[in-house]
PDB file of C-alpha atoms in Angstrom:
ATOM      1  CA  UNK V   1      16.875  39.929-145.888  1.00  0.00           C
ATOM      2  CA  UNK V   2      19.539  42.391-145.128  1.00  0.00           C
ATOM      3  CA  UNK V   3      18.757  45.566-147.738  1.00  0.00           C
ATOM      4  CA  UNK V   4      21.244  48.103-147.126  1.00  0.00           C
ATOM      5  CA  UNK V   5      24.154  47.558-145.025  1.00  0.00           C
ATOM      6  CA  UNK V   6      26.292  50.183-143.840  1.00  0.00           C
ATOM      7  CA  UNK V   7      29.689  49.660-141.628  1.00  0.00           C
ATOM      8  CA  UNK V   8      31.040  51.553-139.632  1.00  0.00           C
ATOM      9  CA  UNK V   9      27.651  52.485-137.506  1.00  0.00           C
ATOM     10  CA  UNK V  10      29.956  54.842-135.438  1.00  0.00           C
ATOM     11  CA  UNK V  11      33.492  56.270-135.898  1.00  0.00           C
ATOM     12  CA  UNK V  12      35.487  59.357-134.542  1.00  0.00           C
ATOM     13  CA  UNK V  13      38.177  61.087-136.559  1.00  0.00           C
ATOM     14  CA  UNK V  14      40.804  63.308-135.902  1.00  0.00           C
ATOM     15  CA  UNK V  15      41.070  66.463-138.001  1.00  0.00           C
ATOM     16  CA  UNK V  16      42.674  65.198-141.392  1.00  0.00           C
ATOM     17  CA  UNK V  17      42.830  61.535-141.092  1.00  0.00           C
ATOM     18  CA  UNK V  18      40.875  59.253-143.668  1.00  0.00           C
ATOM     19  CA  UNK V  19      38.445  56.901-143.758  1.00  0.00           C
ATOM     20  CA  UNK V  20      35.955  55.225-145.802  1.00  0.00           C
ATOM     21  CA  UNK V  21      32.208  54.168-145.467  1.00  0.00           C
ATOM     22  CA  UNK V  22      31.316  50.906-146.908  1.00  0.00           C
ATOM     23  CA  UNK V  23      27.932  50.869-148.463  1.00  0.00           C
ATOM     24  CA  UNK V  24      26.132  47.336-149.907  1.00  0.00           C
ATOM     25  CA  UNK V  25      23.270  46.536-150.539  1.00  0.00           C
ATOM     26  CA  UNK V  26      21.635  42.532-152.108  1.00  0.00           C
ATOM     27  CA  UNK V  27      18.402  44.102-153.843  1.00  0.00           C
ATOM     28  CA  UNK V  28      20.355  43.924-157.084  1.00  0.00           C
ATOM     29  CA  UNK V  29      19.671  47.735-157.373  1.00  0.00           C
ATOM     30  CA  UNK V  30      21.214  49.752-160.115  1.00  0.00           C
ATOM     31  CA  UNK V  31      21.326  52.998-158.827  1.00  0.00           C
ATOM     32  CA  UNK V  32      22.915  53.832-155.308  1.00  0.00           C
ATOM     33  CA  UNK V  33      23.535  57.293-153.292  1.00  0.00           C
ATOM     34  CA  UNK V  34      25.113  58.748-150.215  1.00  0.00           C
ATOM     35  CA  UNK V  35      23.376  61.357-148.029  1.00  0.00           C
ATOM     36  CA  UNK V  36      24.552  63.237-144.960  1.00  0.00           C
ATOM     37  CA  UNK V  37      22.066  64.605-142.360  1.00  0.00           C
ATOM     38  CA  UNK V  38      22.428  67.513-140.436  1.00  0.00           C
ATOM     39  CA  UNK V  39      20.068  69.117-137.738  1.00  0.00           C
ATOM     40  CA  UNK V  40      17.540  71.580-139.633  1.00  0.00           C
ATOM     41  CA  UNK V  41      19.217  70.600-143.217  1.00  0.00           C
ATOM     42  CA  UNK V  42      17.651  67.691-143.787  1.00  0.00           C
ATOM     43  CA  UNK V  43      19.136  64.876-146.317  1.00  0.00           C
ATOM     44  CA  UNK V  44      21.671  66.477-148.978  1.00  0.00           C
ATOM     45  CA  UNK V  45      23.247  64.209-151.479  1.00  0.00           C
ATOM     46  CA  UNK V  46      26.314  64.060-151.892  1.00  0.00           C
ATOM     47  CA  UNK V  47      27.199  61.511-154.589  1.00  0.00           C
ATOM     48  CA  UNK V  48      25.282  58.666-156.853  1.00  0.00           C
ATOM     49  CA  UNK V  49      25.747  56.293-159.147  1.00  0.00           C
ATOM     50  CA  UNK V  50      22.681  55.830-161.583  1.00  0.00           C
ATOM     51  CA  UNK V  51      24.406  52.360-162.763  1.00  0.00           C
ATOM     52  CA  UNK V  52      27.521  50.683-162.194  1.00  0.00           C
ATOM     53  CA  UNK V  53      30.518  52.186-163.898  1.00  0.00           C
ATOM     54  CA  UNK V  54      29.082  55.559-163.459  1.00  0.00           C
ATOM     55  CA  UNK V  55      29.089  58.150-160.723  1.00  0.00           C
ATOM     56  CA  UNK V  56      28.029  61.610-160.220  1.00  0.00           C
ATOM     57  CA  UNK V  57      27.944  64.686-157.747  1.00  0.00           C
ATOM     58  CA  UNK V  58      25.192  65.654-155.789  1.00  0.00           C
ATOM     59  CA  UNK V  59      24.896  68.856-153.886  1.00  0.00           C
ATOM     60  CA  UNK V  60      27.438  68.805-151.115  1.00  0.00           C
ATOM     61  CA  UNK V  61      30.502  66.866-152.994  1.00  0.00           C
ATOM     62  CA  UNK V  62      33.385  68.598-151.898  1.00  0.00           C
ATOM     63  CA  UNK V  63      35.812  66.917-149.485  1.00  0.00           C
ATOM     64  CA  UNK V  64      34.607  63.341-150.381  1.00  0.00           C
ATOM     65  CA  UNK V  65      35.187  61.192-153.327  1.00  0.00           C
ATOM     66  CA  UNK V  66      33.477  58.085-153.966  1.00  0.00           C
ATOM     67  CA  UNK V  67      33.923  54.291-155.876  1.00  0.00           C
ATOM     68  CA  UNK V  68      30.920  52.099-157.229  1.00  0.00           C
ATOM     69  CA  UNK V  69      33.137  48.580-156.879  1.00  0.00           C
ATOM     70  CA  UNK V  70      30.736  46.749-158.661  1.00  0.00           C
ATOM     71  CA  UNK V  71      26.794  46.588-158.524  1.00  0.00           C
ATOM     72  CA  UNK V  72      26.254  45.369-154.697  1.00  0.00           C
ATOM     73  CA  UNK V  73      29.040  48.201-153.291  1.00  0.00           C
ATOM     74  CA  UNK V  74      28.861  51.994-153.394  1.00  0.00           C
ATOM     75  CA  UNK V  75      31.776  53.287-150.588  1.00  0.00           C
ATOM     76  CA  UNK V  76      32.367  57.305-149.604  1.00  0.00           C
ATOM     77  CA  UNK V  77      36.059  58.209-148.733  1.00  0.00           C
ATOM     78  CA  UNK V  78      36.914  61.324-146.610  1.00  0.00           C
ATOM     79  CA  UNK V  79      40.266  61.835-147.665  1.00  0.00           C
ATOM     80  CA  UNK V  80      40.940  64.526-144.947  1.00  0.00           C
ATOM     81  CA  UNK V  81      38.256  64.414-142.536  1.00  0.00           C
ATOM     82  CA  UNK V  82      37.369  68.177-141.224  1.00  0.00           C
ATOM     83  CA  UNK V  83      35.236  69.229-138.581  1.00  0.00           C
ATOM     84  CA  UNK V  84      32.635  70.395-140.777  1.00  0.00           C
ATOM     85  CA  UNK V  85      32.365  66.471-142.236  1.00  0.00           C
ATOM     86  CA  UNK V  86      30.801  65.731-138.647  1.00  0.00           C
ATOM     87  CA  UNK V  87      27.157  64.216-139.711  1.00  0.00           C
ATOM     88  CA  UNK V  88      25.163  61.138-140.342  1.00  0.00           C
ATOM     89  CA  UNK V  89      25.928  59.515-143.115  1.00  0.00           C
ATOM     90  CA  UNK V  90      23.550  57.165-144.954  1.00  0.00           C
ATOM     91  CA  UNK V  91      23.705  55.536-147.709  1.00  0.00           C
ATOM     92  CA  UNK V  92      20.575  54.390-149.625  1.00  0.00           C
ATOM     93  CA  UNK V  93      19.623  52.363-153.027  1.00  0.00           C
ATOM     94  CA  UNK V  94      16.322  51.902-155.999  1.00  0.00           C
ATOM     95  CA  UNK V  95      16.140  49.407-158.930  1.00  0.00           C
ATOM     96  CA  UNK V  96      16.380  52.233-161.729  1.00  0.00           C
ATOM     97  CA  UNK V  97      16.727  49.377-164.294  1.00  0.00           C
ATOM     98  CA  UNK V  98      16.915  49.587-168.025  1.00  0.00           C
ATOM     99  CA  UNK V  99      13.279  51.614-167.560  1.00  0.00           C
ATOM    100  CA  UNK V 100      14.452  53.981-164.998  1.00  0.00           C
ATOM    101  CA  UNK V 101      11.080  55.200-163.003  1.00  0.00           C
ATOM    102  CA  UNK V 102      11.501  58.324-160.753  1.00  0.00           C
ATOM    103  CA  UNK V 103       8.696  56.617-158.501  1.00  0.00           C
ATOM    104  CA  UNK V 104      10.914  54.019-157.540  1.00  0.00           C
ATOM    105  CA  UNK V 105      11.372  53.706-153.262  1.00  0.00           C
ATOM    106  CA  UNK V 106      14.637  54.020-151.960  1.00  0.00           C
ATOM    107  CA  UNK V 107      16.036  51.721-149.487  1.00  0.00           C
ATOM    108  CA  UNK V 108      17.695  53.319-146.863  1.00  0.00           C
ATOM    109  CA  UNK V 109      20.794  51.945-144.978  1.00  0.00           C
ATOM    110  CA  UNK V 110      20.969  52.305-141.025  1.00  0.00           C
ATOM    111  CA  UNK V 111      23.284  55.384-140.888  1.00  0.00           C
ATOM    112  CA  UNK V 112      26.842  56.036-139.641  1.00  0.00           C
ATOM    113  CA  UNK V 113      27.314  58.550-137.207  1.00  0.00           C
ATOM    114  CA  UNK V 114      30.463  60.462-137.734  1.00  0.00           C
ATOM    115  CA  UNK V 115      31.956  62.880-135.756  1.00  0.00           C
ATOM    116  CA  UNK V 116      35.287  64.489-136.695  1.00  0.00           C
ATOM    117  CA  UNK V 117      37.142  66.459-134.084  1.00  0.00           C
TER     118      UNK V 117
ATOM    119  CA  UNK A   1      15.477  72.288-160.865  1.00  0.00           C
ATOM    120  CA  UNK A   2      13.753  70.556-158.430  1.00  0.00           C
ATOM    121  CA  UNK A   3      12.807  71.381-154.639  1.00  0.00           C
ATOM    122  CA  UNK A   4      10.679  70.907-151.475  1.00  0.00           C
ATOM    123  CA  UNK A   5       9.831  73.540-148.598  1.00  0.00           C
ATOM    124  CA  UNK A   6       8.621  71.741-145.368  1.00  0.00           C
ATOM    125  CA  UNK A   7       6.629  74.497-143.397  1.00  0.00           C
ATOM    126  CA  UNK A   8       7.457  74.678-139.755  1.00  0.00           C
ATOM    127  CA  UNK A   9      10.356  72.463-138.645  1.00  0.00           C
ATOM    128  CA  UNK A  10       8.611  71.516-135.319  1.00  0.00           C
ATOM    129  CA  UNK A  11       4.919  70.759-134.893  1.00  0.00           C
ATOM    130  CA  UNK A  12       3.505  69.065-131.555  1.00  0.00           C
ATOM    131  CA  UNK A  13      -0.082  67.840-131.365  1.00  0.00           C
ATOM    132  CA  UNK A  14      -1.783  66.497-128.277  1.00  0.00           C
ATOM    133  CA  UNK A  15      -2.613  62.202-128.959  1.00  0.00           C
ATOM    134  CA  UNK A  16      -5.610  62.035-131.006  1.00  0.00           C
ATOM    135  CA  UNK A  17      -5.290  65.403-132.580  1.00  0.00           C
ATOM    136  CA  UNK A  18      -4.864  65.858-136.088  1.00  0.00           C
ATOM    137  CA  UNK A  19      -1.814  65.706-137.962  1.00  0.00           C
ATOM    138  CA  UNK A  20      -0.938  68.114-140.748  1.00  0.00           C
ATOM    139  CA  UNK A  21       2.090  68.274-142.095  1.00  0.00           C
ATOM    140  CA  UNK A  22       2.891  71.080-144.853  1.00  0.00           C
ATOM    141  CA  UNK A  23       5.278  70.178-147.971  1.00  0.00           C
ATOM    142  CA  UNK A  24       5.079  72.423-151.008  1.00  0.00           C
ATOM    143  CA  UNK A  25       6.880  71.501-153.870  1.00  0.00           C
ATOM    144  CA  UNK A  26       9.113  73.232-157.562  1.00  0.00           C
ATOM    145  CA  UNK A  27       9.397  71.171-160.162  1.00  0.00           C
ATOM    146  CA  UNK A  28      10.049  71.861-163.658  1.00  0.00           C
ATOM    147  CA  UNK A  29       8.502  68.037-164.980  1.00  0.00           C
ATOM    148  CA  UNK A  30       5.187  66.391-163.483  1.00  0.00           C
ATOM    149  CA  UNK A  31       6.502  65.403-160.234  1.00  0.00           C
ATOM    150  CA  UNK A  32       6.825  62.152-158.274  1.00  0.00           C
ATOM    151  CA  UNK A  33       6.186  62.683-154.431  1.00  0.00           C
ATOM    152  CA  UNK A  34       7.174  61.043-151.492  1.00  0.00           C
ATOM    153  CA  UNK A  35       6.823  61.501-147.588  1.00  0.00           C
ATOM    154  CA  UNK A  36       9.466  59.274-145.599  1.00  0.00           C
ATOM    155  CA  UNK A  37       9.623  58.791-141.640  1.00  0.00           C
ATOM    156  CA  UNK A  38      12.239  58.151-138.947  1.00  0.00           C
ATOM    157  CA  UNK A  39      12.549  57.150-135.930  1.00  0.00           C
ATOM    158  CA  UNK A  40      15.364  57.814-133.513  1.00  0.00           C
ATOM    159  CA  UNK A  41      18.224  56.371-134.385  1.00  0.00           C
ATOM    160  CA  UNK A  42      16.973  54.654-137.693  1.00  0.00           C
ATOM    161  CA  UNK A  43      17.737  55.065-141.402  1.00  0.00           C
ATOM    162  CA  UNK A  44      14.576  57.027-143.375  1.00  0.00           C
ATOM    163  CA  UNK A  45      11.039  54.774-144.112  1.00  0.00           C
ATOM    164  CA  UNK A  46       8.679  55.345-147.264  1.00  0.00           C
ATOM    165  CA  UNK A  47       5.150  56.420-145.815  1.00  0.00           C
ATOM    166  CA  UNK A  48       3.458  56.714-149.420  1.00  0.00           C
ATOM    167  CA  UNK A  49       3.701  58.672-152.758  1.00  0.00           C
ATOM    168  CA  UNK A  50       2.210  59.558-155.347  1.00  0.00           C
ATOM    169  CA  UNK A  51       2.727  58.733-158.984  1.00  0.00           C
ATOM    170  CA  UNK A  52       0.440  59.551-161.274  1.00  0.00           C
ATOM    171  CA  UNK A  53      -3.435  59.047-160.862  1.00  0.00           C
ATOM    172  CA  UNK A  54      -5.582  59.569-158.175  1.00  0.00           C
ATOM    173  CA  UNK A  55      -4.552  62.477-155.671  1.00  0.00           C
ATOM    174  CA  UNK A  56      -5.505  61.328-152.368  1.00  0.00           C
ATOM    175  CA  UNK A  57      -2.888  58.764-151.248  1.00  0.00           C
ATOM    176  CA  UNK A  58      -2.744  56.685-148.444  1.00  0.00           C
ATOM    177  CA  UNK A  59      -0.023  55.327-146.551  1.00  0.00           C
ATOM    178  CA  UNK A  60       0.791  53.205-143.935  1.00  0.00           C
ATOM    179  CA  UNK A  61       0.072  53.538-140.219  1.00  0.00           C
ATOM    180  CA  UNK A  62      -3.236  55.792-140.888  1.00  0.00           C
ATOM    181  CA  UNK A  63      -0.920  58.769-143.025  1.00  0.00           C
ATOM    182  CA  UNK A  64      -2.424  60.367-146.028  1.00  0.00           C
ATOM    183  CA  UNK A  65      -1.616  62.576-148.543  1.00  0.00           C
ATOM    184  CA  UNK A  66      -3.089  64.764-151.421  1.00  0.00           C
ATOM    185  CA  UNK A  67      -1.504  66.008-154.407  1.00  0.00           C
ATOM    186  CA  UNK A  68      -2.533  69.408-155.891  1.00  0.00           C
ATOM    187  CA  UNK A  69      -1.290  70.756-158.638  1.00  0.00           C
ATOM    188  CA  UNK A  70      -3.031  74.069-158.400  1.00  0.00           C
ATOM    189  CA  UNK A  71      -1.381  74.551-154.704  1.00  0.00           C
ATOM    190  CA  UNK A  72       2.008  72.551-155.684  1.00  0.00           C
ATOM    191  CA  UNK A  73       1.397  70.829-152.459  1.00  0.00           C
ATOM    192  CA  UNK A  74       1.764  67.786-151.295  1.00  0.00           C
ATOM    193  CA  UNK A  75       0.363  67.945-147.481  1.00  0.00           C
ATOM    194  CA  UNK A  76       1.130  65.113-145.217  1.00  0.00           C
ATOM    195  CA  UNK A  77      -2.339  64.418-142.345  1.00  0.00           C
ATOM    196  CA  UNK A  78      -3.061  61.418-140.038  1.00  0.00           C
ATOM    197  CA  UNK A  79      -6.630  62.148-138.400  1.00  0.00           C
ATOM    198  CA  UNK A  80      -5.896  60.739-134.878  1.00  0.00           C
ATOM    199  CA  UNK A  81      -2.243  61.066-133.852  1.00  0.00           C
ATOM    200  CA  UNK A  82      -0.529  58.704-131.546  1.00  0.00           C
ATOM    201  CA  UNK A  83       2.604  58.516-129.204  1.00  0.00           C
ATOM    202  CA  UNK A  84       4.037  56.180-132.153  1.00  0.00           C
ATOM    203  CA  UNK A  85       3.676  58.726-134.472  1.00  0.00           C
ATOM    204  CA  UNK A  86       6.613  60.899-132.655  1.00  0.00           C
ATOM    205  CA  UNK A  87       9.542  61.152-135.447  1.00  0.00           C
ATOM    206  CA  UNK A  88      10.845  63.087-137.719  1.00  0.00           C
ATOM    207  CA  UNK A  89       9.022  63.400-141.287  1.00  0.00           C
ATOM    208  CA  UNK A  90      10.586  64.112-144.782  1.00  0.00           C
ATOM    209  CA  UNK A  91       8.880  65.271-148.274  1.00  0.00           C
ATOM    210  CA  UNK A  92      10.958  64.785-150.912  1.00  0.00           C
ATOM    211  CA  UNK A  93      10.566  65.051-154.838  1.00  0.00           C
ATOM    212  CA  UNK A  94      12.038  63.080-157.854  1.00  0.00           C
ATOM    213  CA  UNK A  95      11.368  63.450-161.665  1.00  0.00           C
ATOM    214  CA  UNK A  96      10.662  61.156-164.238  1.00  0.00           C
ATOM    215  CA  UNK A  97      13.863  59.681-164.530  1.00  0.00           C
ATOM    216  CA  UNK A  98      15.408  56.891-162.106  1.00  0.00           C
ATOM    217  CA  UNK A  99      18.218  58.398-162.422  1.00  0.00           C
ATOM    218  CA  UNK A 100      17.288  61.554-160.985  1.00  0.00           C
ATOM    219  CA  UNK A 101      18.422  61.728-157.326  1.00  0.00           C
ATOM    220  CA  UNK A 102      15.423  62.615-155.133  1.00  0.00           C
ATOM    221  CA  UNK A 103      15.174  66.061-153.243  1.00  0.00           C
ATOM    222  CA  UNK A 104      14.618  65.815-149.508  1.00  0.00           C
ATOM    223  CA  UNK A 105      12.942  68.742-147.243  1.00  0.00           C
ATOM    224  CA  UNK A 106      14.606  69.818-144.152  1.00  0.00           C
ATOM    225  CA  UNK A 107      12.079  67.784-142.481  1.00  0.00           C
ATOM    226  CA  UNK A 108       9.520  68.510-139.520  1.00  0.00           C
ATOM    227  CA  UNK A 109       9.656  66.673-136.486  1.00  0.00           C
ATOM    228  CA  UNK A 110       6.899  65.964-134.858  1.00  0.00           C
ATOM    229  CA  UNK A 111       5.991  65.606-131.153  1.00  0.00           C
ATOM    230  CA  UNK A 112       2.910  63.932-129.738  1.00  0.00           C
ATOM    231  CA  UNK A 113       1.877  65.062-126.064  1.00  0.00           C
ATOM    232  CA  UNK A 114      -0.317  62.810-124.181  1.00  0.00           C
TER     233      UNK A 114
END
């Protein structure tokens, strides 16, 4: 029962090269996000997608962009990586069906650690 | 809008102490609370919530929590705290909608000193 699978665990990036985190997850979930982590900040979201097709900004969007592929995959692209990008990353997923319920858990993914230098 | 303000960023008890953990909550709708854990090097865990219904909550691994409305808090305790316990703990906040991303805390981490 694999949840929420997240690749790469670890990367390093050079100041302005690009990458992108692959997100899936097998719960048949409708609604999926992306989070960074920072010491003393918490979990800020950066994008979701309450369904597939659709996609929306969080708090911290700028310098990412993101694609929901279909229902299982939700990837976050760092077009050009900058120092500030350097965080956790983790991407996380609820059921939010056709009777969306803000008491729905979320399913958190394992994290990828990031550092851009 | 919605928010969360975790009081105190570090708390350390001594093993078998009592836990308290402070979250205080904004919320423009009736509110849907959570408290999530992790461990080192792990993605977040759901501890408990509350929905609607009775207040007191309980969790898992001896946590509990108690909603009032009056306070807009949403305090996190364990009555005996053990070395397990060591991690860092989120409050976050969601509204009625699925659809509505939930809010995370900063988060408190807390130690436990034998």
């Amino acid at each position: 029962n694999a949840g929420v699978t997240q690749t790469p665990k670890f990367q390093v990036l050079k100041t302005g090269q690009s990458m992108t985190l692959q997100c899936a997850q097998d719960m048949n979930h409708n609604s999926m996000y992306w989070y960074r982590q920072d010491p003393g900040m918490g979990l800020r979201l950066i994008y979701y997608s309450a369904s597939e097709g659709t996609t929306d900004k969080g708090e911290v969007p700028n310098g990412y962009n993101v694609s929901r592929l279909n229902k299982r995959e939700f990837s976050l692209r760092l077009e050009s990586a900058a120092p500030s990008q350097t965080s956790v990353y983790f991407c996380a997923s609820r059921a939010s069906g056709r009777s969306p319920r803000g008491n729905e858990k979320l399913f958190f993914g394992s994290g990828t650690q990031l550092s851009v230098l | 809008a919605q928010s969360v303000t975790q009081l105190g960023s570090h708390v350390s008890v001594s093993e078998g102490a009592l836990v308290l953990l402070r979250c205080n909550y904004s919320s423009s709708v009736p509110p849907y609370l959570f408290w999530y854990v992790q461990y080192p090097n792990q993605g977040l865990q759901l501890l408990l919530k509350y929905t609607t219904g009775a207040t007191l909550v309980k969790g898992i691994n001896g946590f509990e929590a108690e909603f009032k409305k009056s306070e807009t808090s949403f305090h996190l305790t364990k009555p005996s705290a053990h070395m397990s316990d060591a991690a860092e703990y989120f409050c976050a906040v969601s509204g009625l909608s699925g659809n509505t991303p939930l809010v995370f805390g900063k988060g408190t981490r807390l130690s436990v000193i034998a």
